[in-house]
Amino acid sequence: MMSRRVSDLCTPAFLVDLDKVKENARGMQERFRSIGAQLRPHMKTHKTAECGDIMTGGSRRCVAVSTVAEAAFFAEHGFDDILYAYPLAPDKVERCAQLSEQLSLFHVLIDNAAALQVLRKRPLLGGKTWQVWLKVDCDNGRAGVLHSGPEALLLAQEIWQSEGVELTGVYAHCGNTYSCSGAEQIKAVAQKTTRLILQFMEKLKASGIDGPKCSIGSTPSCSHPVPDMALLSEVHPGNYVFYDVQQSLIGSCSLDNVAVRVLTRVIGHYPHRNELLVDCGWTALSLDGHGRLPSGYAVIEGHPELRLLSMTQEHGRIEPISGNLDCSKFPLGSTLSLIPYHACATAAMHPVYFVHSKGIVVDTWKPTRGW
């Protein structure tokens, strides 16, 4: 594998530019080191120990995950202080209890009283307490108890008063930044989310709850942080280590910052349809981005005149955006490089990542899978 050029790989192949990954990770680390908030990078985009090591600066401490399978995987690879940043369901409690008993710090997240009751019924061994984060919805509209309703404060008080349970922090996803366009819109949403969670923390303090941390996160908001984010305990972005076309359109990054590609080969010429056929279907790219790009499902690097028109399971159809296709410019067996619309979804399609530096494969990373 070593010293092999990416162009020699069997396709379709998921390529990770190691130099860009390190640059993206270093940029986020420096950004929040200067601000003074703790960076808790989210592992869900890549799900690999190697990339987690880079994102934590080699400490392998203070990370967020989206599945219990990820939590167990990272624990097995020497990571600690792991936050399972997903609303806790009853079927996951026993596995989370085992991780809580195994690690120095393992955190769970809840947004309803029923989940708290399940935790109460499963006390941890060894004198440990459940480390619980309250998920609050700061107008993102996905998971979480609404910040402005009485239920949020009541649930926080119930966690605070529960035996064997500690209210470790309050967690909000700043996912509404994904509807933004440009840094100023991103900053406006980041400012609003920060203000709402800080106001909620003041409510907690006024009710006698003092000490929990507070955290917001999304790649757009953390790529363009506002000064008030210095008042937060932590932030938890994830996609930034790879970035993608979607993030470039939002304004989180430029297309040059995107660290991943899907390498595909031309396997057919069909001039009567004005098309090329490539060996990248939706099982290698995902269907994210449909209808959102002039270039189809991805950006075809170096070829703004082309678009990925459609995909079946293992095939992709490429056509010119206008005019006639000169098939002689794309010989059978030649490669094209696709910049994915959504790196998280594309990475999830691949059992191995080919890590390269300047086009030479230097490593392979194998992500964890499952829930």
mmCIF file of C-alpha atoms in Angstrom:
data_model
loop_
_atom_site.group_PDB
_atom_site.id
_atom_site.type_symbol
_atom_site.label_atom_id
_atom_site.label_comp_id
_atom_site.label_asym_id
_atom_site.label_seq_id
_atom_site.Cartn_x
_atom_site.Cartn_y
_atom_site.Cartn_z
ATOM 1 C CA MET A 1 0.000 0.000 0.000
ATOM 2 C CA MET A 2 2.841 2.394 0.828
ATOM 3 C CA SER A 3 4.278 4.523 -2.006
ATOM 4 C CA ARG A 4 1.343 3.673 -4.253
ATOM 5 C CA ARG A 5 -0.222 6.589 -6.081
ATOM 6 C CA VAL A 6 -3.922 7.176 -5.554
ATOM 7 C CA SER A 7 -4.432 6.836 -9.299
ATOM 8 C CA ASP A 8 -3.394 3.158 -8.995
ATOM 9 C CA LEU A 9 -6.139 2.306 -6.491
ATOM 10 C CA CYS A 10 -9.078 0.070 -7.267
ATOM 11 C CA THR A 11 -12.121 2.302 -7.635
ATOM 12 C CA PRO A 12 -14.362 3.643 -6.314
ATOM 13 C CA ALA A 13 -12.049 4.717 -3.479
ATOM 14 C CA PHE A 14 -12.519 7.170 -0.626
ATOM 15 C CA LEU A 15 -9.466 9.442 -0.484
ATOM 16 C CA VAL A 16 -8.402 11.434 2.569
ATOM 17 C CA ASP A 17 -5.813 14.178 2.145
ATOM 18 C CA LEU A 18 -3.756 13.882 5.335
ATOM 19 C CA ASP A 19 -2.195 17.318 5.004
ATOM 20 C CA LYS A 20 -5.596 19.020 4.745
ATOM 21 C CA VAL A 21 -6.991 16.960 7.636
ATOM 22 C CA LYS A 22 -4.125 18.110 9.855
ATOM 23 C CA GLU A 23 -4.532 21.701 8.694
ATOM 24 C CA ASN A 24 -8.292 21.682 9.370
ATOM 25 C CA ALA A 25 -7.796 20.115 12.812
ATOM 26 C CA ARG A 26 -5.001 22.515 13.736
ATOM 27 C CA GLY A 27 -7.087 25.502 12.649
ATOM 28 C CA MET A 28 -10.009 24.521 14.896
ATOM 29 C CA GLN A 29 -7.690 23.768 17.825
ATOM 30 C CA GLU A 30 -5.987 27.149 17.544
ATOM 31 C CA ARG A 31 -9.289 28.977 17.094
ATOM 32 C CA PHE A 32 -10.714 27.764 20.390
ATOM 33 C CA ARG A 33 -7.424 27.828 22.249
ATOM 34 C CA SER A 34 -7.330 31.565 21.552
ATOM 35 C CA ILE A 35 -10.987 31.996 22.491
ATOM 36 C CA GLY A 36 -10.608 30.009 25.711
ATOM 37 C CA ALA A 37 -13.377 27.416 25.227
ATOM 38 C CA GLN A 38 -12.642 23.677 25.382
ATOM 39 C CA LEU A 39 -12.837 21.891 22.034
ATOM 40 C CA ARG A 40 -14.664 18.553 22.233
ATOM 41 C CA PRO A 41 -14.408 17.304 18.646
ATOM 42 C CA HIS A 42 -17.192 15.099 17.354
ATOM 43 C CA MET A 43 -16.103 11.766 15.866
ATOM 44 C CA LYS A 44 -19.217 11.003 13.820
ATOM 45 C CA THR A 45 -17.892 12.219 10.467
ATOM 46 C CA HIS A 46 -14.869 9.916 10.201
ATOM 47 C CA LYS A 47 -15.320 7.306 13.005
ATOM 48 C CA THR A 48 -11.602 6.389 13.002
ATOM 49 C CA ALA A 49 -9.056 6.263 15.825
ATOM 50 C CA GLU A 50 -6.358 7.845 13.651
ATOM 51 C CA CYS A 51 -8.407 10.915 12.784
ATOM 52 C CA GLY A 52 -9.612 11.176 16.388
ATOM 53 C CA ASP A 53 -5.988 11.266 17.483
ATOM 54 C CA ILE A 54 -5.337 14.165 15.110
ATOM 55 C CA MET A 55 -8.463 16.070 16.206
ATOM 56 C CA THR A 56 -7.524 15.811 19.886
ATOM 57 C CA GLY A 57 -3.906 16.786 19.324
ATOM 58 C CA GLY A 58 -2.788 13.317 20.416
ATOM 59 C CA SER A 59 -4.485 13.453 23.835
ATOM 60 C CA ARG A 60 -7.305 11.044 22.918
ATOM 61 C CA ARG A 61 -9.393 12.869 25.526
ATOM 62 C CA CYS A 62 -12.594 14.930 25.413
ATOM 63 C CA VAL A 63 -14.552 13.713 22.363
ATOM 64 C CA ALA A 64 -18.188 13.368 21.344
ATOM 65 C CA VAL A 65 -19.709 10.399 19.508
ATOM 66 C CA SER A 66 -23.098 9.692 17.960
ATOM 67 C CA THR A 67 -23.469 5.933 18.560
ATOM 68 C CA VAL A 68 -22.675 3.502 21.362
ATOM 69 C CA ALA A 69 -20.662 1.482 18.832
ATOM 70 C CA GLU A 70 -18.455 4.549 18.305
ATOM 71 C CA ALA A 71 -18.116 5.019 22.055
ATOM 72 C CA ALA A 72 -16.976 1.415 22.533
ATOM 73 C CA PHE A 73 -14.609 1.632 19.558
ATOM 74 C CA PHE A 74 -12.900 4.769 20.815
ATOM 75 C CA ALA A 75 -12.720 3.385 24.345
ATOM 76 C CA GLU A 76 -10.983 0.284 22.964
ATOM 77 C CA HIS A 77 -8.471 2.571 21.249
ATOM 78 C CA GLY A 78 -7.488 4.395 24.407
ATOM 79 C CA PHE A 79 -9.854 7.367 24.290
ATOM 80 C CA ASP A 80 -11.478 8.684 27.465
ATOM 81 C CA ASP A 81 -13.804 11.514 28.516
ATOM 82 C CA ILE A 82 -16.307 10.409 25.858
ATOM 83 C CA LEU A 83 -19.702 12.067 25.487
ATOM 84 C CA TYR A 84 -22.404 9.949 23.850
ATOM 85 C CA ALA A 85 -24.063 12.986 22.320
ATOM 86 C CA TYR A 86 -27.373 11.434 21.311
ATOM 87 C CA PRO A 87 -30.670 11.214 23.224
ATOM 88 C CA LEU A 88 -30.414 8.127 25.407
ATOM 89 C CA ALA A 89 -32.806 5.256 24.665
ATOM 90 C CA PRO A 90 -33.582 2.409 27.115
ATOM 91 C CA ASP A 91 -31.942 -0.276 24.960
ATOM 92 C CA LYS A 92 -28.591 1.564 25.169
ATOM 93 C CA VAL A 93 -28.478 2.015 28.952
ATOM 94 C CA GLU A 94 -26.694 -1.210 29.899
ATOM 95 C CA ARG A 95 -23.932 -0.685 27.343
ATOM 96 C CA CYS A 96 -23.555 2.911 28.523
ATOM 97 C CA ALA A 97 -23.384 1.701 32.123
ATOM 98 C CA GLN A 98 -20.524 -0.630 31.236
ATOM 99 C CA LEU A 99 -18.647 2.201 29.527
ATOM 100 C CA SER A 100 -19.287 4.482 32.510
ATOM 101 C CA GLU A 101 -17.815 1.869 34.822
ATOM 102 C CA GLN A 102 -14.873 1.183 32.502
ATOM 103 C CA LEU A 103 -13.734 4.739 31.693
ATOM 104 C CA SER A 104 -12.611 7.610 33.850
ATOM 105 C CA LEU A 105 -15.301 9.777 32.264
ATOM 106 C CA PHE A 106 -18.226 8.701 30.133
ATOM 107 C CA HIS A 107 -21.185 11.031 29.613
ATOM 108 C CA VAL A 108 -24.720 10.435 28.404
ATOM 109 C CA LEU A 109 -27.256 12.923 27.088
ATOM 110 C CA ILE A 110 -30.993 13.053 27.826
ATOM 111 C CA ASP A 111 -33.903 15.318 26.963
ATOM 112 C CA ASN A 112 -36.799 13.660 28.804
ATOM 113 C CA ALA A 113 -37.734 12.452 32.274
ATOM 114 C CA ALA A 114 -38.322 8.864 31.113
ATOM 115 C CA ALA A 115 -34.630 8.491 30.240
ATOM 116 C CA LEU A 116 -33.703 9.825 33.665
ATOM 117 C CA GLN A 117 -35.922 7.243 35.335
ATOM 118 C CA VAL A 118 -34.137 4.454 33.444
ATOM 119 C CA LEU A 119 -30.776 5.743 34.670
ATOM 120 C CA ARG A 120 -32.046 5.827 38.247
ATOM 121 C CA LYS A 121 -32.971 2.158 37.969
ATOM 122 C CA ARG A 122 -29.452 1.208 36.887
ATOM 123 C CA PRO A 123 -26.994 2.488 39.534
ATOM 124 C CA LEU A 124 -23.352 2.341 38.511
ATOM 125 C CA LEU A 125 -20.865 0.087 40.267
ATOM 126 C CA GLY A 126 -17.738 1.242 42.042
ATOM 127 C CA GLY A 127 -19.318 4.302 43.596
ATOM 128 C CA LYS A 128 -19.600 6.047 40.232
ATOM 129 C CA THR A 129 -22.379 8.429 39.233
ATOM 130 C CA TRP A 130 -24.011 8.903 35.855
ATOM 131 C CA GLN A 131 -22.536 11.944 34.096
ATOM 132 C CA VAL A 132 -25.565 13.476 32.387
ATOM 133 C CA TRP A 133 -25.828 16.309 29.884
ATOM 134 C CA LEU A 134 -29.216 17.915 29.310
ATOM 135 C CA LYS A 135 -29.980 18.347 25.618
ATOM 136 C CA VAL A 136 -31.621 21.729 25.032
ATOM 137 C CA ASP A 137 -33.220 22.914 21.798
ATOM 138 C CA CYS A 138 -32.085 26.490 21.157
ATOM 139 C CA ASP A 139 -34.422 26.886 18.152
ATOM 140 C CA ASN A 140 -32.636 24.281 16.020
ATOM 141 C CA GLY A 141 -35.783 22.140 15.956
ATOM 142 C CA ARG A 142 -34.365 18.638 16.171
ATOM 143 C CA ALA A 143 -33.719 16.910 19.512
ATOM 144 C CA GLY A 144 -33.762 18.553 22.906
ATOM 145 C CA VAL A 145 -36.164 20.080 25.394
ATOM 146 C CA LEU A 146 -37.117 23.616 24.361
ATOM 147 C CA HIS A 147 -34.953 26.204 26.122
ATOM 148 C CA SER A 148 -37.813 28.640 26.644
ATOM 149 C CA GLY A 149 -40.350 26.204 28.118
ATOM 150 C CA PRO A 150 -40.743 25.307 31.782
ATOM 151 C CA GLU A 151 -39.969 21.645 31.041
ATOM 152 C CA ALA A 152 -36.270 22.361 30.482
ATOM 153 C CA LEU A 153 -35.746 23.911 33.893
ATOM 154 C CA LEU A 154 -37.877 21.247 35.593
ATOM 155 C CA LEU A 155 -35.897 18.437 33.975
ATOM 156 C CA ALA A 156 -32.607 20.086 34.939
ATOM 157 C CA GLN A 157 -33.801 20.326 38.544
ATOM 158 C CA GLU A 158 -34.878 16.692 38.524
ATOM 159 C CA ILE A 159 -31.466 15.581 37.230
ATOM 160 C CA TRP A 160 -29.737 17.806 39.795
ATOM 161 C CA GLN A 161 -31.702 16.265 42.653
ATOM 162 C CA SER A 162 -31.398 12.627 41.555
ATOM 163 C CA GLU A 163 -29.237 10.237 43.533
ATOM 164 C CA GLY A 164 -26.469 8.574 41.562
ATOM 165 C CA VAL A 165 -26.768 11.140 38.775
ATOM 166 C CA GLU A 166 -24.794 14.325 38.157
ATOM 167 C CA LEU A 167 -25.875 17.164 35.887
ATOM 168 C CA THR A 168 -22.582 17.606 34.080
ATOM 169 C CA GLY A 169 -23.639 20.059 31.412
ATOM 170 C CA VAL A 170 -26.162 21.553 29.021
ATOM 171 C CA TYR A 171 -25.735 20.740 25.336
ATOM 172 C CA ALA A 172 -27.216 22.397 22.241
ATOM 173 C CA HIS A 173 -26.691 21.668 18.562
ATOM 174 C CA CYS A 174 -26.390 24.773 16.415
ATOM 175 C CA GLY A 175 -27.685 22.919 13.384
ATOM 176 C CA ASN A 176 -29.762 25.817 12.096
ATOM 177 C CA THR A 177 -26.470 27.251 10.771
ATOM 178 C CA TYR A 178 -26.881 24.740 7.933
ATOM 179 C CA SER A 179 -29.497 26.991 6.362
ATOM 180 C CA CYS A 180 -27.074 29.927 6.306
ATOM 181 C CA SER A 181 -25.194 31.453 3.404
ATOM 182 C CA GLY A 182 -22.017 33.277 4.314
ATOM 183 C CA ALA A 183 -20.089 34.086 7.445
ATOM 184 C CA GLU A 184 -22.349 36.913 8.627
ATOM 185 C CA GLN A 185 -25.467 34.730 8.657
ATOM 186 C CA ILE A 186 -23.525 31.958 10.397
ATOM 187 C CA LYS A 187 -22.307 34.381 13.056
ATOM 188 C CA ALA A 188 -25.837 35.680 13.632
ATOM 189 C CA VAL A 189 -27.129 32.160 14.336
ATOM 190 C CA ALA A 190 -24.075 31.334 16.469
ATOM 191 C CA GLN A 191 -24.633 34.507 18.475
ATOM 192 C CA LYS A 192 -28.306 33.718 19.017
ATOM 193 C CA THR A 193 -27.617 30.118 20.082
ATOM 194 C CA THR A 194 -24.858 31.242 22.434
ATOM 195 C CA ARG A 195 -27.108 33.894 23.954
ATOM 196 C CA LEU A 196 -29.980 31.452 24.468
ATOM 197 C CA ILE A 197 -27.871 28.796 26.166
ATOM 198 C CA LEU A 198 -26.164 31.384 28.391
ATOM 199 C CA GLN A 199 -29.578 32.745 29.370
ATOM 200 C CA PHE A 200 -30.658 29.212 30.232
ATOM 201 C CA MET A 201 -27.553 28.777 32.377
ATOM 202 C CA GLU A 202 -28.552 31.945 34.263
ATOM 203 C CA LYS A 203 -31.967 30.407 34.900
ATOM 204 C CA LEU A 204 -30.272 27.335 36.317
ATOM 205 C CA LYS A 205 -28.081 29.446 38.554
ATOM 206 C CA ALA A 206 -31.063 31.434 39.816
ATOM 207 C CA SER A 207 -32.787 28.152 40.725
ATOM 208 C CA GLY A 208 -29.799 26.989 42.763
ATOM 209 C CA ILE A 209 -28.062 24.905 40.090
ATOM 210 C CA ASP A 210 -24.513 26.195 39.730
ATOM 211 C CA GLY A 211 -21.608 24.313 38.196
ATOM 212 C CA PRO A 212 -22.765 22.482 35.043
ATOM 213 C CA LYS A 213 -20.907 23.154 31.810
ATOM 214 C CA CYS A 214 -22.514 24.521 28.661
ATOM 215 C CA SER A 215 -21.712 23.566 25.079
ATOM 216 C CA ILE A 216 -22.911 24.387 21.589
ATOM 217 C CA GLY A 217 -21.610 23.100 18.325
ATOM 218 C CA SER A 218 -21.779 22.806 14.567
ATOM 219 C CA THR A 219 -19.041 23.119 11.992
ATOM 220 C CA PRO A 220 -20.380 26.401 10.552
ATOM 221 C CA SER A 221 -20.705 28.136 13.944
ATOM 222 C CA CYS A 222 -17.308 26.908 15.112
ATOM 223 C CA SER A 223 -15.645 27.841 11.823
ATOM 224 C CA HIS A 224 -16.835 31.427 12.374
ATOM 225 C CA PRO A 225 -17.112 31.800 16.170
ATOM 226 C CA VAL A 226 -18.443 34.965 17.778
ATOM 227 C CA PRO A 227 -16.688 36.562 20.791
ATOM 228 C CA ASP A 228 -19.426 35.492 23.232
ATOM 229 C CA MET A 229 -18.532 31.857 22.576
ATOM 230 C CA ALA A 230 -15.619 32.491 24.949
ATOM 231 C CA LEU A 231 -18.259 32.332 27.710
ATOM 232 C CA LEU A 232 -19.079 28.723 26.824
ATOM 233 C CA SER A 233 -17.412 25.775 28.543
ATOM 234 C CA GLU A 234 -17.072 23.693 25.374
ATOM 235 C CA VAL A 235 -17.849 23.466 21.677
ATOM 236 C CA HIS A 236 -18.415 20.257 19.715
ATOM 237 C CA PRO A 237 -18.001 20.538 15.914
ATOM 238 C CA GLY A 238 -17.206 17.481 13.806
ATOM 239 C CA ASN A 239 -17.443 17.782 10.026
ATOM 240 C CA TYR A 240 -14.681 20.417 9.871
ATOM 241 C CA VAL A 241 -11.904 17.837 9.833
ATOM 242 C CA PHE A 242 -13.037 16.798 6.332
ATOM 243 C CA TYR A 243 -15.340 19.670 5.275
ATOM 244 C CA ASP A 244 -17.331 19.169 2.040
ATOM 245 C CA VAL A 245 -19.152 20.962 -0.762
ATOM 246 C CA GLN A 246 -22.122 21.719 1.500
ATOM 247 C CA GLN A 247 -19.850 23.484 3.996
ATOM 248 C CA SER A 248 -18.284 25.519 1.199
ATOM 249 C CA LEU A 249 -21.746 26.638 0.041
ATOM 250 C CA ILE A 250 -22.757 27.558 3.606
ATOM 251 C CA GLY A 251 -19.584 29.591 3.964
ATOM 252 C CA SER A 252 -17.787 27.498 6.584
ATOM 253 C CA CYS A 253 -14.786 26.955 4.322
ATOM 254 C CA SER A 254 -13.542 27.185 0.775
ATOM 255 C CA LEU A 255 -13.595 24.254 -1.617
ATOM 256 C CA ASP A 256 -9.794 24.094 -1.228
ATOM 257 C CA ASN A 257 -10.255 23.129 2.450
ATOM 258 C CA VAL A 258 -12.193 19.948 1.598
ATOM 259 C CA ALA A 259 -9.963 17.002 2.516
ATOM 260 C CA VAL A 260 -11.883 14.113 0.920
ATOM 261 C CA ARG A 261 -12.639 12.848 -2.563
ATOM 262 C CA VAL A 262 -14.174 9.797 -4.178
ATOM 263 C CA LEU A 263 -11.958 8.494 -6.947
ATOM 264 C CA THR A 264 -13.930 6.905 -9.803
ATOM 265 C CA ARG A 265 -13.070 5.431 -13.193
ATOM 266 C CA VAL A 266 -14.620 5.896 -16.589
ATOM 267 C CA ILE A 267 -16.062 2.528 -17.606
ATOM 268 C CA GLY A 268 -18.196 3.438 -20.612
ATOM 269 C CA HIS A 269 -18.584 5.888 -23.516
ATOM 270 C CA TYR A 270 -22.106 6.499 -24.817
ATOM 271 C CA PRO A 271 -21.929 9.321 -27.363
ATOM 272 C CA HIS A 272 -25.464 8.608 -28.584
ATOM 273 C CA ARG A 273 -26.616 9.638 -25.062
ATOM 274 C CA ASN A 274 -23.894 12.294 -24.691
ATOM 275 C CA GLU A 275 -22.749 10.476 -21.515
ATOM 276 C CA LEU A 276 -19.906 8.804 -19.716
ATOM 277 C CA LEU A 277 -20.449 5.918 -17.332
ATOM 278 C CA VAL A 278 -18.323 5.745 -14.167
ATOM 279 C CA ASP A 279 -17.995 3.118 -11.440
ATOM 280 C CA CYS A 280 -19.299 5.362 -8.655
ATOM 281 C CA GLY A 281 -22.919 4.760 -7.750
ATOM 282 C CA TRP A 282 -24.808 5.889 -4.677
ATOM 283 C CA THR A 283 -23.184 3.124 -2.594
ATOM 284 C CA ALA A 284 -19.880 4.998 -2.970
ATOM 285 C CA LEU A 285 -21.127 8.584 -2.743
ATOM 286 C CA SER A 286 -24.625 8.663 -1.153
ATOM 287 C CA LEU A 287 -27.604 10.528 -2.578
ATOM 288 C CA ASP A 288 -27.094 13.664 -0.479
ATOM 289 C CA GLY A 289 -27.016 16.849 -2.491
ATOM 290 C CA HIS A 290 -29.598 15.810 -5.087
ATOM 291 C CA GLY A 291 -30.899 18.885 -6.852
ATOM 292 C CA ARG A 292 -28.637 21.276 -4.919
ATOM 293 C CA LEU A 293 -25.662 21.557 -7.265
ATOM 294 C CA PRO A 294 -25.389 22.548 -10.937
ATOM 295 C CA SER A 295 -22.838 19.731 -11.150
ATOM 296 C CA GLY A 296 -25.325 17.135 -9.898
ATOM 297 C CA TYR A 297 -24.516 14.961 -6.890
ATOM 298 C CA ALA A 298 -20.923 16.141 -6.468
ATOM 299 C CA VAL A 299 -18.365 18.597 -7.793
ATOM 300 C CA ILE A 300 -16.207 16.918 -10.443
ATOM 301 C CA GLU A 301 -12.777 18.293 -9.641
ATOM 302 C CA GLY A 302 -11.096 20.097 -12.514
ATOM 303 C CA HIS A 303 -14.133 19.698 -14.756
ATOM 304 C CA PRO A 304 -16.668 22.481 -14.203
ATOM 305 C CA GLU A 305 -18.151 21.603 -17.595
ATOM 306 C CA LEU A 306 -19.391 18.214 -16.333
ATOM 307 C CA ARG A 307 -22.131 17.065 -14.001
ATOM 308 C CA LEU A 308 -22.934 13.784 -12.296
ATOM 309 C CA LEU A 309 -26.408 13.417 -13.726
ATOM 310 C CA SER A 310 -27.670 10.334 -11.894
ATOM 311 C CA MET A 311 -26.584 7.202 -10.053
ATOM 312 C CA THR A 312 -27.776 3.666 -9.560
ATOM 313 C CA GLN A 313 -26.310 1.361 -6.931
ATOM 314 C CA GLU A 314 -22.941 0.895 -8.670
ATOM 315 C CA HIS A 315 -23.070 3.187 -11.730
ATOM 316 C CA GLY A 316 -22.843 6.921 -12.270
ATOM 317 C CA ARG A 317 -23.851 8.822 -15.396
ATOM 318 C CA ILE A 318 -21.893 11.949 -16.314
ATOM 319 C CA GLU A 319 -22.858 14.429 -18.996
ATOM 320 C CA PRO A 320 -21.727 17.895 -20.086
ATOM 321 C CA ILE A 321 -23.594 20.809 -18.543
ATOM 322 C CA SER A 322 -23.980 22.103 -22.095
ATOM 323 C CA GLY A 323 -22.870 21.080 -25.577
ATOM 324 C CA ASN A 324 -21.484 17.790 -26.788
ATOM 325 C CA LEU A 325 -19.200 15.495 -24.828
ATOM 326 C CA ASP A 326 -15.773 14.714 -26.291
ATOM 327 C CA CYS A 327 -15.280 11.156 -25.049
ATOM 328 C CA SER A 328 -11.677 11.117 -26.294
ATOM 329 C CA LYS A 329 -10.759 13.429 -23.372
ATOM 330 C CA PHE A 330 -11.881 10.721 -20.920
ATOM 331 C CA PRO A 331 -10.346 7.395 -22.013
ATOM 332 C CA LEU A 332 -11.764 4.189 -20.637
ATOM 333 C CA GLY A 333 -9.987 3.466 -17.340
ATOM 334 C CA SER A 334 -9.099 7.092 -16.695
ATOM 335 C CA THR A 335 -10.033 8.562 -13.313
ATOM 336 C CA LEU A 336 -12.193 11.425 -12.143
ATOM 337 C CA SER A 337 -12.202 12.918 -8.667
ATOM 338 C CA LEU A 338 -15.548 13.688 -7.025
ATOM 339 C CA ILE A 339 -15.794 16.187 -4.171
ATOM 340 C CA PRO A 340 -18.747 14.988 -2.078
ATOM 341 C CA TYR A 341 -21.648 17.210 -1.140
ATOM 342 C CA HIS A 342 -21.833 15.707 2.376
ATOM 343 C CA ALA A 343 -18.621 14.113 3.651
ATOM 344 C CA CYS A 344 -20.304 12.377 6.604
ATOM 345 C CA ALA A 345 -22.714 10.508 4.339
ATOM 346 C CA THR A 346 -20.038 9.632 1.788
ATOM 347 C CA ALA A 347 -17.563 8.396 4.419
ATOM 348 C CA ALA A 348 -20.302 6.143 5.807
ATOM 349 C CA MET A 349 -20.360 4.301 2.478
ATOM 350 C CA HIS A 350 -16.750 3.096 2.703
ATOM 351 C CA PRO A 351 -15.136 0.327 4.823
ATOM 352 C CA VAL A 352 -11.643 1.769 4.339
ATOM 353 C CA TYR A 353 -10.220 5.236 3.703
ATOM 354 C CA PHE A 354 -7.085 5.671 1.583
ATOM 355 C CA VAL A 355 -5.006 8.330 3.280
ATOM 356 C CA HIS A 356 -2.557 10.172 1.062
ATOM 357 C CA SER A 357 -0.080 13.014 1.052
ATOM 358 C CA LYS A 358 0.385 14.765 -2.271
ATOM 359 C CA GLY A 359 -1.151 11.846 -4.128
ATOM 360 C CA ILE A 360 0.935 9.095 -2.494
ATOM 361 C CA VAL A 361 -0.954 6.632 -0.273
ATOM 362 C CA VAL A 362 0.617 6.724 3.207
ATOM 363 C CA ASP A 363 -1.960 4.876 5.315
ATOM 364 C CA THR A 364 -5.363 3.235 5.428
ATOM 365 C CA TRP A 365 -7.963 4.008 8.087
ATOM 366 C CA LYS A 366 -10.804 1.625 8.939
ATOM 367 C CA PRO A 367 -13.863 3.279 10.490
ATOM 368 C CA THR A 368 -16.150 1.658 13.011
ATOM 369 C CA ARG A 369 -19.688 0.870 11.905
ATOM 370 C CA GLY A 370 -23.019 0.077 13.536
ATOM 371 C CA TRP A 371 -24.975 1.540 16.430
#
